[in-house]
Amino acid sequence: MDESEMLAREAAAGSSAAFAALVRKHQSALRGFLMRMTRGNAALADDLAQETFLEAFRKIGQFGKGTFFGWLCAIGYSRYLMEARKKKLEPLDDEAESGVADDRTPAVDDSAIARIDLEKAMAMLHPAQRAALTLCFALGMTNEEAAAAMNVPLGTLKSHVNRGREKLIHLLPSWRIKEAT
Amino acid sequence: MIDDLNTLLGAPLPEIADRGFSAKVMVRIEKAQRRDAMFTFGVLGLTALAAMPFLPIVKTVDALVPTLVGLALQPGLYIAAAAIALTLLADRELFQN
């Protein structure tokens, strides 16, 4: 059992200090994940992160197997989906993807700008593909952990990852070609 | 290209400074806890008030008063109270020394 899981047990036993330590430890990664899900909307991402921690505190007694951060992401992702449905932030049905390319995207090999390219390309993916790629790559979860966090079967998760990667491969060089010509 | 993409995707998300975020979350949690406690006490109070007319309060008090008066007149009760007080005092003295 790692530090977070021990703190979660203490929080479940009524320790607010333990929960505060968990918030401090995971706030950056959770806000980063939600920031990517909301396509860079920092205010909305922070609101969702706050709601996620509040819900986690209420349900801390239900935290069982798996990692605490995975459990937190599951709550955060479901909060994001509710918000996206309610405010119609972007289409969530299986086939819909926002395919509007951004012509202002720069095409330079510099790593900082490559990150900006990636964020813009990520914003064009279906939310499930965006979540799957972020959880599996940037946040280093196993496929099983990511599938649990997204509440989807393992096969569906793998399909989101593969389709998301294919779309990114298509999107990233197309920007460079566009800029070069 | 695929290797580049894996590297790019695998880069950790940028660190986000706390800037009071954790404190804000904990304040909201404390407020929610207070609200929940007030709601619970409110419901309990209202339930007790609603139940008052149906409870045999007068009969219960009538039955309790002679028992309490009887107890107050028992010297054993005072001896026991004094013994507890002396034990606590002795315990505190021992702890301080």
JSON list of N, CA and C in Angstrom, two decimals, chain A residues 102-156:
[
{"chain": "A", "resi": 102, "resn": "ASP", "atom": "N", "xyz": [-6.90, 23.96, -36.86]},
{"chain": "A", "resi": 102, "resn": "ASP", "atom": "CA", "xyz": [-6.54, 25.32, -36.49]},
{"chain": "A", "resi": 102, "resn": "ASP", "atom": "C", "xyz": [-5.37, 25.77, -37.36]},
{"chain": "A", "resi": 103, "resn": "ASP", "atom": "N", "xyz": [-5.62, 26.73, -38.23]},
{"chain": "A", "resi": 103, "resn": "ASP", "atom": "CA", "xyz": [-4.59, 27.14, -39.18]},
{"chain": "A", "resi": 103, "resn": "ASP", "atom": "C", "xyz": [-3.45, 27.92, -38.53]},
{"chain": "A", "resi": 104, "resn": "ARG", "atom": "N", "xyz": [-3.67, 28.39, -37.30]},
{"chain": "A", "resi": 104, "resn": "ARG", "atom": "CA", "xyz": [-2.64, 29.21, -36.66]},
{"chain": "A", "resi": 104, "resn": "ARG", "atom": "C", "xyz": [-1.56, 28.36, -36.00]},
{"chain": "A", "resi": 105, "resn": "THR", "atom": "N", "xyz": [-1.74, 27.04, -36.03]},
{"chain": "A", "resi": 105, "resn": "THR", "atom": "CA", "xyz": [-0.79, 26.20, -35.32]},
{"chain": "A", "resi": 105, "resn": "THR", "atom": "C", "xyz": [0.61, 26.31, -35.92]},
{"chain": "A", "resi": 106, "resn": "PRO", "atom": "N", "xyz": [1.62, 26.65, -35.12]},
{"chain": "A", "resi": 106, "resn": "PRO", "atom": "CA", "xyz": [2.96, 26.75, -35.67]},
{"chain": "A", "resi": 106, "resn": "PRO", "atom": "C", "xyz": [3.56, 25.38, -35.93]},
{"chain": "A", "resi": 107, "resn": "ALA", "atom": "N", "xyz": [4.54, 25.32, -36.81]},
{"chain": "A", "resi": 107, "resn": "ALA", "atom": "CA", "xyz": [5.18, 24.04, -37.13]},
{"chain": "A", "resi": 107, "resn": "ALA", "atom": "C", "xyz": [6.68, 24.16, -36.93]},
{"chain": "A", "resi": 108, "resn": "VAL", "atom": "N", "xyz": [7.11, 23.96, -35.73]},
{"chain": "A", "resi": 108, "resn": "VAL", "atom": "CA", "xyz": [8.52, 24.03, -35.41]},
{"chain": "A", "resi": 108, "resn": "VAL", "atom": "C", "xyz": [8.85, 22.80, -34.59]},
{"chain": "A", "resi": 109, "resn": "ASP", "atom": "N", "xyz": [10.09, 22.34, -34.64]},
{"chain": "A", "resi": 109, "resn": "ASP", "atom": "CA", "xyz": [10.45, 21.13, -33.92]},
{"chain": "A", "resi": 109, "resn": "ASP", "atom": "C", "xyz": [10.75, 21.37, -32.45]},
{"chain": "A", "resi": 110, "resn": "ASP", "atom": "N", "xyz": [10.77, 22.61, -32.02]},
{"chain": "A", "resi": 110, "resn": "ASP", "atom": "CA", "xyz": [11.03, 22.93, -30.63]},
{"chain": "A", "resi": 110, "resn": "ASP", "atom": "C", "xyz": [10.05, 22.20, -29.72]},
{"chain": "A", "resi": 111, "resn": "SER", "atom": "N", "xyz": [10.56, 21.65, -28.60]},
{"chain": "A", "resi": 111, "resn": "SER", "atom": "CA", "xyz": [9.70, 20.77, -27.79]},
{"chain": "A", "resi": 111, "resn": "SER", "atom": "C", "xyz": [8.52, 21.52, -27.16]},
{"chain": "A", "resi": 112, "resn": "ALA", "atom": "N", "xyz": [8.75, 22.79, -26.75]},
{"chain": "A", "resi": 112, "resn": "ALA", "atom": "CA", "xyz": [7.64, 23.55, -26.15]},
{"chain": "A", "resi": 112, "resn": "ALA", "atom": "C", "xyz": [6.53, 23.75, -27.18]},
{"chain": "A", "resi": 113, "resn": "ILE", "atom": "N", "xyz": [6.94, 24.04, -28.41]},
{"chain": "A", "resi": 113, "resn": "ILE", "atom": "CA", "xyz": [5.92, 24.27, -29.44]},
{"chain": "A", "resi": 113, "resn": "ILE", "atom": "C", "xyz": [5.30, 22.94, -29.87]},
{"chain": "A", "resi": 114, "resn": "ALA", "atom": "N", "xyz": [6.10, 21.87, -29.80]},
{"chain": "A", "resi": 114, "resn": "ALA", "atom": "CA", "xyz": [5.53, 20.54, -30.08]},
{"chain": "A", "resi": 114, "resn": "ALA", "atom": "C", "xyz": [4.43, 20.23, -29.09]},
{"chain": "A", "resi": 115, "resn": "ARG", "atom": "N", "xyz": [4.61, 20.67, -27.85]},
{"chain": "A", "resi": 115, "resn": "ARG", "atom": "CA", "xyz": [3.58, 20.46, -26.83]},
{"chain": "A", "resi": 115, "resn": "ARG", "atom": "C", "xyz": [2.32, 21.23, -27.16]},
{"chain": "A", "resi": 116, "resn": "ILE", "atom": "N", "xyz": [2.53, 22.46, -27.64]},
{"chain": "A", "resi": 116, "resn": "ILE", "atom": "CA", "xyz": [1.35, 23.27, -28.01]},
{"chain": "A", "resi": 116, "resn": "ILE", "atom": "C", "xyz": [0.63, 22.59, -29.18]},
{"chain": "A", "resi": 117, "resn": "ASP", "atom": "N", "xyz": [1.43, 22.10, -30.14]},
{"chain": "A", "resi": 117, "resn": "ASP", "atom": "CA", "xyz": [0.85, 21.35, -31.26]},
{"chain": "A", "resi": 117, "resn": "ASP", "atom": "C", "xyz": [0.03, 20.18, -30.74]},
{"chain": "A", "resi": 118, "resn": "LEU", "atom": "N", "xyz": [0.62, 19.45, -29.79]},
{"chain": "A", "resi": 118, "resn": "LEU", "atom": "CA", "xyz": [-0.05, 18.27, -29.25]},
{"chain": "A", "resi": 118, "resn": "LEU", "atom": "C", "xyz": [-1.36, 18.67, -28.57]},
{"chain": "A", "resi": 119, "resn": "GLU", "atom": "N", "xyz": [-1.32, 19.74, -27.77]},
{"chain": "A", "resi": 119, "resn": "GLU", "atom": "CA", "xyz": [-2.55, 20.15, -27.07]},
{"chain": "A", "resi": 119, "resn": "GLU", "atom": "C", "xyz": [-3.64, 20.51, -28.07]},
{"chain": "A", "resi": 120, "resn": "LYS", "atom": "N", "xyz": [-3.24, 21.19, -29.15]},
{"chain": "A", "resi": 120, "resn": "LYS", "atom": "CA", "xyz": [-4.24, 21.57, -30.15]},
{"chain": "A", "resi": 120, "resn": "LYS", "atom": "C", "xyz": [-4.79, 20.34, -30.88]},
{"chain": "A", "resi": 121, "resn": "ALA", "atom": "N", "xyz": [-3.89, 19.40, -31.15]},
{"chain": "A", "resi": 121, "resn": "ALA", "atom": "CA", "xyz": [-4.34, 18.17, -31.82]},
{"chain": "A", "resi": 121, "resn": "ALA", "atom": "C", "xyz": [-5.23, 17.37, -30.87]},
{"chain": "A", "resi": 122, "resn": "MET", "atom": "N", "xyz": [-4.84, 17.32, -29.59]},
{"chain": "A", "resi": 122, "resn": "MET", "atom": "CA", "xyz": [-5.64, 16.62, -28.58]},
{"chain": "A", "resi": 122, "resn": "MET", "atom": "C", "xyz": [-7.05, 17.20, -28.51]},
{"chain": "A", "resi": 123, "resn": "ALA", "atom": "N", "xyz": [-7.13, 18.53, -28.63]},
{"chain": "A", "resi": 123, "resn": "ALA", "atom": "CA", "xyz": [-8.44, 19.19, -28.54]},
{"chain": "A", "resi": 123, "resn": "ALA", "atom": "C", "xyz": [-9.37, 18.76, -29.66]},
{"chain": "A", "resi": 124, "resn": "MET", "atom": "N", "xyz": [-8.80, 18.23, -30.74]},
{"chain": "A", "resi": 124, "resn": "MET", "atom": "CA", "xyz": [-9.64, 17.81, -31.87]},
{"chain": "A", "resi": 124, "resn": "MET", "atom": "C", "xyz": [-10.10, 16.37, -31.74]},
{"chain": "A", "resi": 125, "resn": "LEU", "atom": "N", "xyz": [-9.55, 15.66, -30.77]},
{"chain": "A", "resi": 125, "resn": "LEU", "atom": "CA", "xyz": [-9.94, 14.25, -30.61]},
{"chain": "A", "resi": 125, "resn": "LEU", "atom": "C", "xyz": [-11.28, 14.14, -29.89]},
{"chain": "A", "resi": 126, "resn": "HIS", "atom": "N", "xyz": [-11.88, 12.98, -30.03]},
{"chain": "A", "resi": 126, "resn": "HIS", "atom": "CA", "xyz": [-13.07, 12.67, -29.22]},
{"chain": "A", "resi": 126, "resn": "HIS", "atom": "C", "xyz": [-12.64, 12.66, -27.75]},
{"chain": "A", "resi": 127, "resn": "PRO", "atom": "N", "xyz": [-13.50, 13.18, -26.85]},
{"chain": "A", "resi": 127, "resn": "PRO", "atom": "CA", "xyz": [-13.12, 13.22, -25.43]},
{"chain": "A", "resi": 127, "resn": "PRO", "atom": "C", "xyz": [-12.63, 11.89, -24.87]},
{"chain": "A", "resi": 128, "resn": "ALA", "atom": "N", "xyz": [-13.24, 10.79, -25.30]},
{"chain": "A", "resi": 128, "resn": "ALA", "atom": "CA", "xyz": [-12.82, 9.49, -24.76]},
{"chain": "A", "resi": 128, "resn": "ALA", "atom": "C", "xyz": [-11.41, 9.14, -25.22]},
{"chain": "A", "resi": 129, "resn": "GLN", "atom": "N", "xyz": [-11.09, 9.50, -26.47]},
{"chain": "A", "resi": 129, "resn": "GLN", "atom": "CA", "xyz": [-9.73, 9.24, -26.97]},
{"chain": "A", "resi": 129, "resn": "GLN", "atom": "C", "xyz": [-8.72, 10.12, -26.22]},
{"chain": "A", "resi": 130, "resn": "ARG", "atom": "N", "xyz": [-9.12, 11.38, -25.99]},
{"chain": "A", "resi": 130, "resn": "ARG", "atom": "CA", "xyz": [-8.26, 12.32, -25.27]},
{"chain": "A", "resi": 130, "resn": "ARG", "atom": "C", "xyz": [-7.98, 11.80, -23.85]},
{"chain": "A", "resi": 131, "resn": "ALA", "atom": "N", "xyz": [-9.04, 11.34, -23.20]},
{"chain": "A", "resi": 131, "resn": "ALA", "atom": "CA", "xyz": [-8.89, 10.83, -21.83]},
{"chain": "A", "resi": 131, "resn": "ALA", "atom": "C", "xyz": [-8.02, 9.58, -21.83]},
{"chain": "A", "resi": 132, "resn": "ALA", "atom": "N", "xyz": [-8.28, 8.66, -22.76]},
{"chain": "A", "resi": 132, "resn": "ALA", "atom": "CA", "xyz": [-7.53, 7.39, -22.80]},
{"chain": "A", "resi": 132, "resn": "ALA", "atom": "C", "xyz": [-6.04, 7.65, -23.02]},
{"chain": "A", "resi": 133, "resn": "LEU", "atom": "N", "xyz": [-5.72, 8.52, -23.98]},
{"chain": "A", "resi": 133, "resn": "LEU", "atom": "CA", "xyz": [-4.31, 8.80, -24.27]},
{"chain": "A", "resi": 133, "resn": "LEU", "atom": "C", "xyz": [-3.63, 9.49, -23.08]},
{"chain": "A", "resi": 134, "resn": "THR", "atom": "N", "xyz": [-4.33, 10.41, -22.45]},
{"chain": "A", "resi": 134, "resn": "THR", "atom": "CA", "xyz": [-3.73, 11.14, -21.32]},
{"chain": "A", "resi": 134, "resn": "THR", "atom": "C", "xyz": [-3.49, 10.21, -20.14]},
{"chain": "A", "resi": 135, "resn": "LEU", "atom": "N", "xyz": [-4.50, 9.38, -19.84]},
{"chain": "A", "resi": 135, "resn": "LEU", "atom": "CA", "xyz": [-4.35, 8.48, -18.69]},
{"chain": "A", "resi": 135, "resn": "LEU", "atom": "C", "xyz": [-3.23, 7.46, -18.94]},
{"chain": "A", "resi": 136, "resn": "CYS", "atom": "N", "xyz": [-3.18, 6.91, -20.14]},
{"chain": "A", "resi": 136, "resn": "CYS", "atom": "CA", "xyz": [-2.21, 5.84, -20.43]},
{"chain": "A", "resi": 136, "resn": "CYS", "atom": "C", "xyz": [-0.80, 6.36, -20.64]},
{"chain": "A", "resi": 137, "resn": "PHE", "atom": "N", "xyz": [-0.66, 7.53, -21.25]},
{"chain": "A", "resi": 137, "resn": "PHE", "atom": "CA", "xyz": [0.69, 8.03, -21.56]},
{"chain": "A", "resi": 137, "resn": "PHE", "atom": "C", "xyz": [1.16, 9.06, -20.54]},
{"chain": "A", "resi": 138, "resn": "ALA", "atom": "N", "xyz": [0.51, 10.23, -20.50]},
{"chain": "A", "resi": 138, "resn": "ALA", "atom": "CA", "xyz": [1.01, 11.32, -19.66]},
{"chain": "A", "resi": 138, "resn": "ALA", "atom": "C", "xyz": [0.92, 10.97, -18.17]},
{"chain": "A", "resi": 139, "resn": "LEU", "atom": "N", "xyz": [-0.12, 10.24, -17.79]},
{"chain": "A", "resi": 139, "resn": "LEU", "atom": "CA", "xyz": [-0.28, 9.93, -16.36]},
{"chain": "A", "resi": 139, "resn": "LEU", "atom": "C", "xyz": [0.22, 8.54, -16.01]},
{"chain": "A", "resi": 140, "resn": "GLY", "atom": "N", "xyz": [0.70, 7.82, -17.01]},
{"chain": "A", "resi": 140, "resn": "GLY", "atom": "CA", "xyz": [1.38, 6.54, -16.78]},
{"chain": "A", "resi": 140, "resn": "GLY", "atom": "C", "xyz": [0.55, 5.43, -16.19]},
{"chain": "A", "resi": 141, "resn": "MET", "atom": "N", "xyz": [-0.77, 5.45, -16.44]},
{"chain": "A", "resi": 141, "resn": "MET", "atom": "CA", "xyz": [-1.60, 4.36, -15.90]},
{"chain": "A", "resi": 141, "resn": "MET", "atom": "C", "xyz": [-1.47, 3.13, -16.81]},
{"chain": "A", "resi": 142, "resn": "THR", "atom": "N", "xyz": [-1.74, 1.97, -16.23]},
{"chain": "A", "resi": 142, "resn": "THR", "atom": "CA", "xyz": [-1.83, 0.76, -17.05]},
{"chain": "A", "resi": 142, "resn": "THR", "atom": "C", "xyz": [-3.17, 0.82, -17.79]},
{"chain": "A", "resi": 143, "resn": "ASN", "atom": "N", "xyz": [-3.29, -0.01, -18.83]},
{"chain": "A", "resi": 143, "resn": "ASN", "atom": "CA", "xyz": [-4.56, -0.05, -19.56]},
{"chain": "A", "resi": 143, "resn": "ASN", "atom": "C", "xyz": [-5.73, -0.39, -18.64]},
{"chain": "A", "resi": 144, "resn": "GLU", "atom": "N", "xyz": [-5.47, -1.31, -17.71]},
{"chain": "A", "resi": 144, "resn": "GLU", "atom": "CA", "xyz": [-6.54, -1.74, -16.79]},
{"chain": "A", "resi": 144, "resn": "GLU", "atom": "C", "xyz": [-6.97, -0.57, -15.89]},
{"chain": "A", "resi": 145, "resn": "GLU", "atom": "N", "xyz": [-5.98, 0.16, -15.39]},
{"chain": "A", "resi": 145, "resn": "GLU", "atom": "CA", "xyz": [-6.29, 1.30, -14.52]},
{"chain": "A", "resi": 145, "resn": "GLU", "atom": "C", "xyz": [-7.06, 2.37, -15.29]},
{"chain": "A", "resi": 146, "resn": "ALA", "atom": "N", "xyz": [-6.61, 2.63, -16.52]},
{"chain": "A", "resi": 146, "resn": "ALA", "atom": "CA", "xyz": [-7.28, 3.66, -17.33]},
{"chain": "A", "resi": 146, "resn": "ALA", "atom": "C", "xyz": [-8.71, 3.24, -17.66]},
{"chain": "A", "resi": 147, "resn": "ALA", "atom": "N", "xyz": [-8.88, 1.95, -17.99]},
{"chain": "A", "resi": 147, "resn": "ALA", "atom": "CA", "xyz": [-10.23, 1.45, -18.30]},
{"chain": "A", "resi": 147, "resn": "ALA", "atom": "C", "xyz": [-11.14, 1.61, -17.09]},
{"chain": "A", "resi": 148, "resn": "ALA", "atom": "N", "xyz": [-10.59, 1.31, -15.90]},
{"chain": "A", "resi": 148, "resn": "ALA", "atom": "CA", "xyz": [-11.39, 1.46, -14.67]},
{"chain": "A", "resi": 148, "resn": "ALA", "atom": "C", "xyz": [-11.73, 2.93, -14.44]},
{"chain": "A", "resi": 149, "resn": "ALA", "atom": "N", "xyz": [-10.75, 3.81, -14.67]},
{"chain": "A", "resi": 149, "resn": "ALA", "atom": "CA", "xyz": [-10.99, 5.24, -14.45]},
{"chain": "A", "resi": 149, "resn": "ALA", "atom": "C", "xyz": [-12.05, 5.78, -15.40]},
{"chain": "A", "resi": 150, "resn": "MET", "atom": "N", "xyz": [-12.09, 5.23, -16.62]},
{"chain": "A", "resi": 150, "resn": "MET", "atom": "CA", "xyz": [-13.09, 5.71, -17.59]},
{"chain": "A", "resi": 150, "resn": "MET", "atom": "C", "xyz": [-14.37, 4.89, -17.54]},
{"chain": "A", "resi": 151, "resn": "ASN", "atom": "N", "xyz": [-14.37, 3.86, -16.72]},
{"chain": "A", "resi": 151, "resn": "ASN", "atom": "CA", "xyz": [-15.53, 2.98, -16.60]},
{"chain": "A", "resi": 151, "resn": "ASN", "atom": "C", "xyz": [-15.93, 2.38, -17.95]},
{"chain": "A", "resi": 152, "resn": "VAL", "atom": "N", "xyz": [-14.93, 1.89, -18.67]},
{"chain": "A", "resi": 152, "resn": "VAL", "atom": "CA", "xyz": [-15.18, 1.22, -19.97]},
{"chain": "A", "resi": 152, "resn": "VAL", "atom": "C", "xyz": [-14.46, -0.13, -19.95]},
{"chain": "A", "resi": 153, "resn": "PRO", "atom": "N", "xyz": [-14.91, -1.08, -20.80]},
{"chain": "A", "resi": 153, "resn": "PRO", "atom": "CA", "xyz": [-14.17, -2.36, -20.88]},
{"chain": "A", "resi": 153, "resn": "PRO", "atom": "C", "xyz": [-12.77, -2.14, -21.45]},
{"chain": "A", "resi": 154, "resn": "LEU", "atom": "N", "xyz": [-11.87, -3.07, -21.16]},
{"chain": "A", "resi": 154, "resn": "LEU", "atom": "CA", "xyz": [-10.48, -2.96, -21.59]},
{"chain": "A", "resi": 154, "resn": "LEU", "atom": "C", "xyz": [-10.36, -2.81, -23.12]},
{"chain": "A", "resi": 155, "resn": "GLY", "atom": "N", "xyz": [-11.17, -3.59, -23.84]},
{"chain": "A", "resi": 155, "resn": "GLY", "atom": "CA", "xyz": [-11.13, -3.54, -25.31]},
{"chain": "A", "resi": 155, "resn": "GLY", "atom": "C", "xyz": [-11.51, -2.16, -25.84]},
{"chain": "A", "resi": 156, "resn": "THR", "atom": "N", "xyz": [-12.50, -1.56, -25.21]},
{"chain": "A", "resi": 156, "resn": "THR", "atom": "CA", "xyz": [-12.94, -0.21, -25.63]},
{"chain": "A", "resi": 156, "resn": "THR", "atom": "C", "xyz": [-11.82, 0.79, -25.37]}
]
